Amino acid sequence: MTETAELIDNDFLRQYELKVDDDMAVIEYSLQERKIFLTKMVIPSSIKSSEFEKEFLAMVFADIKERNISVVPTSPEIAKFVRSNRKYKRMLPVGIRI
């Protein structure tokens, strides 16, 4: 579902956007001192599935890793994703445990 979709970092609205057909999934963030706080994830019900959620989050984490900044997931869904994917725990700042 996300193969042809392009991830957009809308820094004006401080959110990652992924448009699928006529719907748009969003992850809101706050950027502070080399850390990005992922605060809220909104996925329309028409495209919501656990597989889509995982793919969307993997795309966002790949972009963040490329930017070489730490991630602080404050949203419960995003924290759950990090807990279940050990490779993303390395992106947490020192002293943060999930």
PDB file of N, CA and C in Angstrom:
ATOM      1  N   MET A   1       0.814  -1.202   0.000  1.00  0.00           N
ATOM      2  CA  MET A   1       0.000   0.000   0.000  1.00  0.00           C
ATOM      3  C   MET A   1       0.856   1.265   0.000  1.00  0.00           C
ATOM      4  N   THR A   2       2.012   1.213   0.662  1.00  0.00           N
ATOM      5  CA  THR A   2       2.860   2.399   0.746  1.00  0.00           C
ATOM      6  C   THR A   2       3.973   2.405  -0.291  1.00  0.00           C
ATOM      7  N   GLU A   3       4.027   1.383  -1.155  1.00  0.00           N
ATOM      8  CA  GLU A   3       5.134   1.277  -2.113  1.00  0.00           C
ATOM      9  C   GLU A   3       5.228   2.500  -3.022  1.00  0.00           C
ATOM     10  N   THR A   4       4.095   3.005  -3.475  1.00  0.00           N
ATOM     11  CA  THR A   4       4.101   4.124  -4.411  1.00  0.00           C
ATOM     12  C   THR A   4       3.915   5.468  -3.715  1.00  0.00           C
ATOM     13  N   ALA A   5       3.620   5.438  -2.420  1.00  0.00           N
ATOM     14  CA  ALA A   5       3.390   6.677  -1.678  1.00  0.00           C
ATOM     15  C   ALA A   5       4.721   7.313  -1.290  1.00  0.00           C
ATOM     16  N   GLU A   6       4.734   8.625  -1.251  1.00  0.00           N
ATOM     17  CA  GLU A   6       5.947   9.372  -0.901  1.00  0.00           C
ATOM     18  C   GLU A   6       5.777  10.002   0.478  1.00  0.00           C
ATOM     19  N   LEU A   7       6.746   9.742   1.344  1.00  0.00           N
ATOM     20  CA  LEU A   7       6.745  10.329   2.678  1.00  0.00           C
ATOM     21  C   LEU A   7       7.184  11.779   2.584  1.00  0.00           C
ATOM     22  N   ILE A   8       6.405  12.676   3.176  1.00  0.00           N
ATOM     23  CA  ILE A   8       6.721  14.109   3.149  1.00  0.00           C
ATOM     24  C   ILE A   8       6.929  14.597   4.570  1.00  0.00           C
ATOM     25  N   ASP A   9       8.027  15.292   4.797  1.00  0.00           N
ATOM     26  CA  ASP A   9       8.270  15.940   6.081  1.00  0.00           C
ATOM     27  C   ASP A   9       7.819  17.388   5.934  1.00  0.00           C
ATOM     28  N   ASN A  10       6.641  17.684   6.414  1.00  0.00           N
ATOM     29  CA  ASN A  10       6.084  19.035   6.341  1.00  0.00           C
ATOM     30  C   ASN A  10       6.557  19.788   7.579  1.00  0.00           C
ATOM     31  N   ASP A  11       7.721  20.443   7.473  1.00  0.00           N
ATOM     32  CA  ASP A  11       8.279  21.100   8.652  1.00  0.00           C
ATOM     33  C   ASP A  11       7.498  22.348   9.066  1.00  0.00           C
ATOM     34  N   PHE A  12       6.705  22.918   8.178  1.00  0.00           N
ATOM     35  CA  PHE A  12       5.873  24.061   8.547  1.00  0.00           C
ATOM     36  C   PHE A  12       4.789  23.627   9.537  1.00  0.00           C
ATOM     37  N   LEU A  13       4.141  22.499   9.251  1.00  0.00           N
ATOM     38  CA  LEU A  13       3.114  21.970  10.157  1.00  0.00           C
ATOM     39  C   LEU A  13       3.689  21.006  11.192  1.00  0.00           C
ATOM     40  N   ARG A  14       4.992  20.729  11.103  1.00  0.00           N
ATOM     41  CA  ARG A  14       5.690  19.809  11.994  1.00  0.00           C
ATOM     42  C   ARG A  14       5.009  18.443  12.020  1.00  0.00           C
ATOM     43  N   GLN A  15       4.945  17.845  10.831  1.00  0.00           N
ATOM     44  CA  GLN A  15       4.358  16.521  10.737  1.00  0.00           C
ATOM     45  C   GLN A  15       4.874  15.780   9.515  1.00  0.00           C
ATOM     46  N   TYR A  16       4.930  14.459   9.650  1.00  0.00           N
ATOM     47  CA  TYR A  16       5.206  13.586   8.517  1.00  0.00           C
ATOM     48  C   TYR A  16       3.866  13.253   7.890  1.00  0.00           C
ATOM     49  N   GLU A  17       3.833  13.254   6.561  1.00  0.00           N
ATOM     50  CA  GLU A  17       2.592  12.989   5.839  1.00  0.00           C
ATOM     51  C   GLU A  17       2.826  11.891   4.814  1.00  0.00           C
ATOM     52  N   LEU A  18       1.831  11.014   4.696  1.00  0.00           N
ATOM     53  CA  LEU A  18       1.871   9.959   3.699  1.00  0.00           C
ATOM     54  C   LEU A  18       0.487   9.885   3.075  1.00  0.00           C
ATOM     55  N   LYS A  19       0.419  10.299   1.812  1.00  0.00           N
ATOM     56  CA  LYS A  19      -0.865  10.330   1.112  1.00  0.00           C
ATOM     57  C   LYS A  19      -1.083   9.018   0.376  1.00  0.00           C
ATOM     58  N   VAL A  20      -2.235   8.409   0.612  1.00  0.00           N
ATOM     59  CA  VAL A  20      -2.624   7.163  -0.045  1.00  0.00           C
ATOM     60  C   VAL A  20      -3.996   7.405  -0.652  1.00  0.00           C
ATOM     61  N   ASP A  21      -4.048   7.393  -1.967  1.00  0.00           N
ATOM     62  CA  ASP A  21      -5.276   7.727  -2.703  1.00  0.00           C
ATOM     63  C   ASP A  21      -5.761   9.115  -2.260  1.00  0.00           C
ATOM     64  N   ASP A  22      -6.947   9.193  -1.683  1.00  0.00           N
ATOM     65  CA  ASP A  22      -7.470  10.493  -1.243  1.00  0.00           C
ATOM     66  C   ASP A  22      -7.307  10.723   0.251  1.00  0.00           C
ATOM     67  N   ASP A  23      -6.645   9.804   0.940  1.00  0.00           N
ATOM     68  CA  ASP A  23      -6.472   9.903   2.388  1.00  0.00           C
ATOM     69  C   ASP A  23      -5.028  10.241   2.733  1.00  0.00           C
ATOM     70  N   MET A  24      -4.853  10.833   3.918  1.00  0.00           N
ATOM     71  CA  MET A  24      -3.499  11.174   4.351  1.00  0.00           C
ATOM     72  C   MET A  24      -3.290  10.748   5.802  1.00  0.00           C
ATOM     73  N   ALA A  25      -2.236   9.952   6.012  1.00  0.00           N
ATOM     74  CA  ALA A  25      -1.821   9.572   7.352  1.00  0.00           C
ATOM     75  C   ALA A  25      -0.790  10.587   7.824  1.00  0.00           C
ATOM     76  N   VAL A  26      -0.818  10.892   9.131  1.00  0.00           N
ATOM     77  CA  VAL A  26       0.026  11.957   9.672  1.00  0.00           C
ATOM     78  C   VAL A  26       0.652  11.510  10.991  1.00  0.00           C
ATOM     79  N   ILE A  27       1.913  11.879  11.182  1.00  0.00           N
ATOM     80  CA  ILE A  27       2.563  11.755  12.489  1.00  0.00           C
ATOM     81  C   ILE A  27       3.073  13.142  12.842  1.00  0.00           C
ATOM     82  N   GLU A  28       2.542  13.699  13.917  1.00  0.00           N
ATOM     83  CA  GLU A  28       2.957  15.028  14.373  1.00  0.00           C
ATOM     84  C   GLU A  28       4.207  14.897  15.230  1.00  0.00           C
ATOM     85  N   TYR A  29       5.056  15.925  15.159  1.00  0.00           N
ATOM     86  CA  TYR A  29       6.293  15.880  15.931  1.00  0.00           C
ATOM     87  C   TYR A  29       6.695  17.256  16.431  1.00  0.00           C
ATOM     88  N   SER A  30       7.642  17.228  17.356  1.00  0.00           N
ATOM     89  CA  SER A  30       8.264  18.442  17.862  1.00  0.00           C
ATOM     90  C   SER A  30       9.771  18.192  17.824  1.00  0.00           C
ATOM     91  N   LEU A  31      10.515  19.110  17.241  1.00  0.00           N
ATOM     92  CA  LEU A  31      11.959  18.954  17.091  1.00  0.00           C
ATOM     93  C   LEU A  31      12.658  19.890  18.070  1.00  0.00           C
ATOM     94  N   GLN A  32      13.490  19.296  18.949  1.00  0.00           N
ATOM     95  CA  GLN A  32      14.204  20.091  19.954  1.00  0.00           C
ATOM     96  C   GLN A  32      15.598  19.508  20.178  1.00  0.00           C
ATOM     97  N   GLU A  33      16.609  20.313  20.000  1.00  0.00           N
ATOM     98  CA  GLU A  33      17.998  19.953  20.319  1.00  0.00           C
ATOM     99  C   GLU A  33      18.395  18.545  19.892  1.00  0.00           C
ATOM    100  N   ARG A  34      18.378  18.263  18.613  1.00  0.00           N
ATOM    101  CA  ARG A  34      18.797  16.974  18.050  1.00  0.00           C
ATOM    102  C   ARG A  34      17.934  15.813  18.509  1.00  0.00           C
ATOM    103  N   LYS A  35      16.713  16.114  18.957  1.00  0.00           N
ATOM    104  CA  LYS A  35      15.748  15.080  19.318  1.00  0.00           C
ATOM    105  C   LYS A  35      14.440  15.395  18.626  1.00  0.00           C
ATOM    106  N   ILE A  36      13.763  14.347  18.181  1.00  0.00           N
ATOM    107  CA  ILE A  36      12.444  14.523  17.592  1.00  0.00           C
ATOM    108  C   ILE A  36      11.443  13.765  18.473  1.00  0.00           C
ATOM    109  N   PHE A  37      10.464  14.486  18.957  1.00  0.00           N
ATOM    110  CA  PHE A  37       9.419  13.926  19.802  1.00  0.00           C
ATOM    111  C   PHE A  37       8.231  13.596  18.902  1.00  0.00           C
ATOM    112  N   LEU A  38       7.920  12.318  18.751  1.00  0.00           N
ATOM    113  CA  LEU A  38       6.780  11.896  17.939  1.00  0.00           C
ATOM    114  C   LEU A  38       5.561  11.883  18.851  1.00  0.00           C
ATOM    115  N   THR A  39       4.672  12.858  18.655  1.00  0.00           N
ATOM    116  CA  THR A  39       3.625  13.121  19.636  1.00  0.00           C
ATOM    117  C   THR A  39       2.257  12.538  19.309  1.00  0.00           C
ATOM    118  N   LYS A  40       1.935  12.379  18.035  1.00  0.00           N
ATOM    119  CA  LYS A  40       0.584  11.943  17.691  1.00  0.00           C
ATOM    120  C   LYS A  40       0.576  11.301  16.310  1.00  0.00           C
ATOM    121  N   MET A  41      -0.168  10.200  16.191  1.00  0.00           N
ATOM    122  CA  MET A  41      -0.310   9.544  14.897  1.00  0.00           C
ATOM    123  C   MET A  41      -1.794   9.498  14.545  1.00  0.00           C
ATOM    124  N   VAL A  42      -2.110   9.964  13.334  1.00  0.00           N
ATOM    125  CA  VAL A  42      -3.495   9.964  12.856  1.00  0.00           C
ATOM    126  C   VAL A  42      -3.532   9.231  11.521  1.00  0.00           C
ATOM    127  N   ILE A  43      -4.275   8.123  11.493  1.00  0.00           N
ATOM    128  CA  ILE A  43      -4.433   7.347  10.270  1.00  0.00           C
ATOM    129  C   ILE A  43      -5.931   7.219  10.010  1.00  0.00           C
ATOM    130  N   PRO A  44      -6.392   7.679   8.853  1.00  0.00           N
ATOM    131  CA  PRO A  44      -7.823   7.567   8.541  1.00  0.00           C
ATOM    132  C   PRO A  44      -8.281   6.105   8.571  1.00  0.00           C
ATOM    133  N   SER A  45      -9.505   5.894   9.004  1.00  0.00           N
ATOM    134  CA  SER A  45     -10.030   4.527   9.141  1.00  0.00           C
ATOM    135  C   SER A  45     -10.066   3.775   7.810  1.00  0.00           C
ATOM    136  N   SER A  46     -10.185   4.498   6.707  1.00  0.00           N
ATOM    137  CA  SER A  46     -10.251   3.836   5.399  1.00  0.00           C
ATOM    138  C   SER A  46      -8.942   3.148   5.007  1.00  0.00           C
ATOM    139  N   ILE A  47      -7.821   3.582   5.577  1.00  0.00           N
ATOM    140  CA  ILE A  47      -6.534   2.954   5.256  1.00  0.00           C
ATOM    141  C   ILE A  47      -5.866   2.340   6.479  1.00  0.00           C
ATOM    142  N   LYS A  48      -6.526   2.404   7.632  1.00  0.00           N
ATOM    143  CA  LYS A  48      -5.916   1.923   8.873  1.00  0.00           C
ATOM    144  C   LYS A  48      -5.860   0.402   8.905  1.00  0.00           C
ATOM    145  N   SER A  49      -4.665  -0.089   9.117  1.00  0.00           N
ATOM    146  CA  SER A  49      -4.422  -1.514   9.350  1.00  0.00           C
ATOM    147  C   SER A  49      -3.088  -1.608  10.074  1.00  0.00           C
ATOM    148  N   SER A  50      -2.869  -2.709  10.748  1.00  0.00           N
ATOM    149  CA  SER A  50      -1.606  -2.832  11.476  1.00  0.00           C
ATOM    150  C   SER A  50      -0.430  -2.873  10.505  1.00  0.00           C
ATOM    151  N   GLU A  51      -0.625  -3.459   9.339  1.00  0.00           N
ATOM    152  CA  GLU A  51       0.452  -3.513   8.340  1.00  0.00           C
ATOM    153  C   GLU A  51       0.784  -2.118   7.813  1.00  0.00           C
ATOM    154  N   PHE A  52      -0.229  -1.328   7.512  1.00  0.00           N
ATOM    155  CA  PHE A  52       0.002   0.034   7.040  1.00  0.00           C
ATOM    156  C   PHE A  52       0.710   0.852   8.115  1.00  0.00           C
ATOM    157  N   GLU A  53       0.260   0.722   9.355  1.00  0.00           N
ATOM    158  CA  GLU A  53       0.855   1.459  10.469  1.00  0.00           C
ATOM    159  C   GLU A  53       2.346   1.135  10.594  1.00  0.00           C
ATOM    160  N   LYS A  54       2.694  -0.155  10.515  1.00  0.00           N
ATOM    161  CA  LYS A  54       4.097  -0.571  10.622  1.00  0.00           C
ATOM    162  C   LYS A  54       4.934  -0.008   9.476  1.00  0.00           C
ATOM    163  N   GLU A  55       4.401  -0.068   8.264  1.00  0.00           N
ATOM    164  CA  GLU A  55       5.135   0.450   7.101  1.00  0.00           C
ATOM    165  C   GLU A  55       5.341   1.964   7.210  1.00  0.00           C
ATOM    166  N   PHE A  56       4.308   2.671   7.613  1.00  0.00           N
ATOM    167  CA  PHE A  56       4.380   4.127   7.769  1.00  0.00           C
ATOM    168  C   PHE A  56       5.428   4.492   8.819  1.00  0.00           C
ATOM    169  N   LEU A  57       5.377   3.829   9.973  1.00  0.00           N
ATOM    170  CA  LEU A  57       6.351   4.115  11.031  1.00  0.00           C
ATOM    171  C   LEU A  57       7.767   3.754  10.596  1.00  0.00           C
ATOM    172  N   ALA A  58       7.933   2.664   9.865  1.00  0.00           N
ATOM    173  CA  ALA A  58       9.268   2.283   9.380  1.00  0.00           C
ATOM    174  C   ALA A  58       9.822   3.351   8.436  1.00  0.00           C
ATOM    175  N   MET A  59       8.965   3.926   7.591  1.00  0.00           N
ATOM    176  CA  MET A  59       9.400   4.994   6.683  1.00  0.00           C
ATOM    177  C   MET A  59       9.827   6.233   7.475  1.00  0.00           C
ATOM    178  N   VAL A  60       9.060   6.577   8.497  1.00  0.00           N
ATOM    179  CA  VAL A  60       9.386   7.746   9.318  1.00  0.00           C
ATOM    180  C   VAL A  60      10.699   7.522  10.063  1.00  0.00           C
ATOM    181  N   PHE A  61      10.872   6.341  10.651  1.00  0.00           N
ATOM    182  CA  PHE A  61      12.098   6.056  11.392  1.00  0.00           C
ATOM    183  C   PHE A  61      13.311   6.023  10.461  1.00  0.00           C
ATOM    184  N   ALA A  62      13.152   5.557   9.237  1.00  0.00           N
ATOM    185  CA  ALA A  62      14.255   5.563   8.272  1.00  0.00           C
ATOM    186  C   ALA A  62      14.678   6.997   7.959  1.00  0.00           C
ATOM    187  N   ASP A  63      13.706   7.898   7.814  1.00  0.00           N
ATOM    188  CA  ASP A  63      14.017   9.302   7.550  1.00  0.00           C
ATOM    189  C   ASP A  63      14.736   9.933   8.738  1.00  0.00           C
ATOM    190  N   ILE A  64      14.267   9.625   9.932  1.00  0.00           N
ATOM    191  CA  ILE A  64      14.886  10.183  11.143  1.00  0.00           C
ATOM    192  C   ILE A  64      16.308   9.660  11.303  1.00  0.00           C
ATOM    193  N   LYS A  65      16.514   8.389  11.024  1.00  0.00           N
ATOM    194  CA  LYS A  65      17.854   7.800  11.124  1.00  0.00           C
ATOM    195  C   LYS A  65      18.803   8.460  10.142  1.00  0.00           C
ATOM    196  N   GLU A  66      18.300   8.730   8.940  1.00  0.00           N
ATOM    197  CA  GLU A  66      19.109   9.395   7.917  1.00  0.00           C
ATOM    198  C   GLU A  66      19.533  10.797   8.381  1.00  0.00           C
ATOM    199  N   ARG A  67      18.686  11.448   9.139  1.00  0.00           N
ATOM    200  CA  ARG A  67      18.980  12.790   9.652  1.00  0.00           C
ATOM    201  C   ARG A  67      19.874  12.754  10.887  1.00  0.00           C
ATOM    202  N   ASN A  68      20.130  11.534  11.401  1.00  0.00           N
ATOM    203  CA  ASN A  68      21.024  11.320  12.531  1.00  0.00           C
ATOM    204  C   ASN A  68      20.586  12.088  13.788  1.00  0.00           C
ATOM    205  N   ILE A  69      19.309  11.949  14.135  1.00  0.00           N
ATOM    206  CA  ILE A  69      18.802  12.546  15.364  1.00  0.00           C
ATOM    207  C   ILE A  69      18.110  11.467  16.199  1.00  0.00           C
ATOM    208  N   SER A  70      17.973  11.717  17.491  1.00  0.00           N
ATOM    209  CA  SER A  70      17.341  10.765  18.406  1.00  0.00           C
ATOM    210  C   SER A  70      15.822  10.894  18.352  1.00  0.00           C
ATOM    211  N   VAL A  71      15.158   9.806  18.732  1.00  0.00           N
ATOM    212  CA  VAL A  71      13.691   9.758  18.706  1.00  0.00           C
ATOM    213  C   VAL A  71      13.164   9.589  20.120  1.00  0.00           C
ATOM    214  N   VAL A  72      12.150  10.384  20.461  1.00  0.00           N
ATOM    215  CA  VAL A  72      11.438  10.219  21.725  1.00  0.00           C
ATOM    216  C   VAL A  72       9.968  10.012  21.383  1.00  0.00           C
ATOM    217  N   PRO A  73       9.504   8.751  21.413  1.00  0.00           N
ATOM    218  CA  PRO A  73       8.102   8.497  21.081  1.00  0.00           C
ATOM    219  C   PRO A  73       7.215   8.781  22.291  1.00  0.00           C
ATOM    220  N   THR A  74       6.372   9.796  22.204  1.00  0.00           N
ATOM    221  CA  THR A  74       5.474  10.123  23.311  1.00  0.00           C
ATOM    222  C   THR A  74       4.070   9.594  23.054  1.00  0.00           C
ATOM    223  N   SER A  75       3.796   9.178  21.849  1.00  0.00           N
ATOM    224  CA  SER A  75       2.503   8.583  21.504  1.00  0.00           C
ATOM    225  C   SER A  75       2.524   7.101  21.888  1.00  0.00           C
ATOM    226  N   PRO A  76       1.469   6.593  22.529  1.00  0.00           N
ATOM    227  CA  PRO A  76       1.454   5.175  22.927  1.00  0.00           C
ATOM    228  C   PRO A  76       1.632   4.205  21.758  1.00  0.00           C
ATOM    229  N   GLU A  77       1.014   4.503  20.603  1.00  0.00           N
ATOM    230  CA  GLU A  77       1.133   3.592  19.462  1.00  0.00           C
ATOM    231  C   GLU A  77       2.560   3.537  18.944  1.00  0.00           C
ATOM    232  N   ILE A  78       3.220   4.679  18.938  1.00  0.00           N
ATOM    233  CA  ILE A  78       4.597   4.738  18.435  1.00  0.00           C
ATOM    234  C   ILE A  78       5.550   4.080  19.432  1.00  0.00           C
ATOM    235  N   ALA A  79       5.326   4.291  20.726  1.00  0.00           N
ATOM    236  CA  ALA A  79       6.147   3.629  21.746  1.00  0.00           C
ATOM    237  C   ALA A  79       6.004   2.113  21.649  1.00  0.00           C
ATOM    238  N   LYS A  80       4.800   1.628  21.392  1.00  0.00           N
ATOM    239  CA  LYS A  80       4.557   0.190  21.224  1.00  0.00           C
ATOM    240  C   LYS A  80       5.336  -0.339  20.023  1.00  0.00           C
ATOM    241  N   PHE A  81       5.376   0.427  18.939  1.00  0.00           N
ATOM    242  CA  PHE A  81       6.124   0.040  17.747  1.00  0.00           C
ATOM    243  C   PHE A  81       7.612  -0.094  18.071  1.00  0.00           C
ATOM    244  N   VAL A  82       8.158   0.859  18.827  1.00  0.00           N
ATOM    245  CA  VAL A  82       9.578   0.822  19.186  1.00  0.00           C
ATOM    246  C   VAL A  82       9.857  -0.385  20.089  1.00  0.00           C
ATOM    247  N   ARG A  83       8.952  -0.651  21.034  1.00  0.00           N
ATOM    248  CA  ARG A  83       9.121  -1.797  21.922  1.00  0.00           C
ATOM    249  C   ARG A  83       9.178  -3.115  21.141  1.00  0.00           C
ATOM    250  N   SER A  84       8.378  -3.211  20.099  1.00  0.00           N
ATOM    251  CA  SER A  84       8.320  -4.468  19.345  1.00  0.00           C
ATOM    252  C   SER A  84       9.376  -4.560  18.238  1.00  0.00           C
ATOM    253  N   ASN A  85      10.137  -3.511  18.010  1.00  0.00           N
ATOM    254  CA  ASN A  85      11.202  -3.506  16.996  1.00  0.00           C
ATOM    255  C   ASN A  85      12.505  -3.037  17.632  1.00  0.00           C
ATOM    256  N   ARG A  86      13.281  -3.985  18.080  1.00  0.00           N
ATOM    257  CA  ARG A  86      14.503  -3.686  18.836  1.00  0.00           C
ATOM    258  C   ARG A  86      15.482  -2.773  18.091  1.00  0.00           C
ATOM    259  N   LYS A  87      15.499  -2.864  16.752  1.00  0.00           N
ATOM    260  CA  LYS A  87      16.478  -2.067  16.006  1.00  0.00           C
ATOM    261  C   LYS A  87      16.240  -0.558  16.169  1.00  0.00           C
ATOM    262  N   TYR A  88      15.020  -0.167  16.492  1.00  0.00           N
ATOM    263  CA  TYR A  88      14.729   1.257  16.662  1.00  0.00           C
ATOM    264  C   TYR A  88      15.056   1.757  18.071  1.00  0.00           C
ATOM    265  N   LYS A  89      15.253   0.846  19.018  1.00  0.00           N
ATOM    266  CA  LYS A  89      15.600   1.264  20.381  1.00  0.00           C
ATOM    267  C   LYS A  89      16.947   1.986  20.421  1.00  0.00           C
ATOM    268  N   ARG A  90      17.814   1.662  19.462  1.00  0.00           N
ATOM    269  CA  ARG A  90      19.124   2.335  19.406  1.00  0.00           C
ATOM    270  C   ARG A  90      18.992   3.811  19.058  1.00  0.00           C
ATOM    271  N   MET A  91      17.847   4.208  18.519  1.00  0.00           N
ATOM    272  CA  MET A  91      17.637   5.595  18.133  1.00  0.00           C
ATOM    273  C   MET A  91      17.132   6.454  19.301  1.00  0.00           C
ATOM    274  N   LEU A  92      16.848   5.818  20.427  1.00  0.00           N
ATOM    275  CA  LEU A  92      16.387   6.564  21.602  1.00  0.00           C
ATOM    276  C   LEU A  92      17.557   7.318  22.234  1.00  0.00           C
ATOM    277  N   PRO A  93      17.300   8.483  22.830  1.00  0.00           N
ATOM    278  CA  PRO A  93      18.382   9.198  23.514  1.00  0.00           C
ATOM    279  C   PRO A  93      18.864   8.416  24.730  1.00  0.00           C
ATOM    280  N   VAL A  94      20.068   8.692  25.165  1.00  0.00           N
ATOM    281  CA  VAL A  94      20.641   8.040  26.348  1.00  0.00           C
ATOM    282  C   VAL A  94      19.728   8.316  27.547  1.00  0.00           C
ATOM    283  N   GLY A  95      19.425   7.262  28.288  1.00  0.00           N
ATOM    284  CA  GLY A  95      18.609   7.403  29.489  1.00  0.00           C
ATOM    285  C   GLY A  95      17.117   7.205  29.278  1.00  0.00           C
ATOM    286  N   ILE A  96      16.677   7.111  28.034  1.00  0.00           N
ATOM    287  CA  ILE A  96      15.252   6.899  27.746  1.00  0.00           C
ATOM    288  C   ILE A  96      15.019   5.406  27.561  1.00  0.00           C
ATOM    289  N   ARG A  97      14.093   4.857  28.318  1.00  0.00           N
ATOM    290  CA  ARG A  97      13.733   3.439  28.195  1.00  0.00           C
ATOM    291  C   ARG A  97      12.255   3.328  27.889  1.00  0.00           C
ATOM    292  N   ILE A  98      11.967   2.373  27.033  1.00  0.00           N
ATOM    293  CA  ILE A  98      10.558   2.151  26.671  1.00  0.00           C
ATOM    294  C   ILE A  98      10.226   0.694  26.919  1.00  0.00           C
TER     295      ILE A  98
END
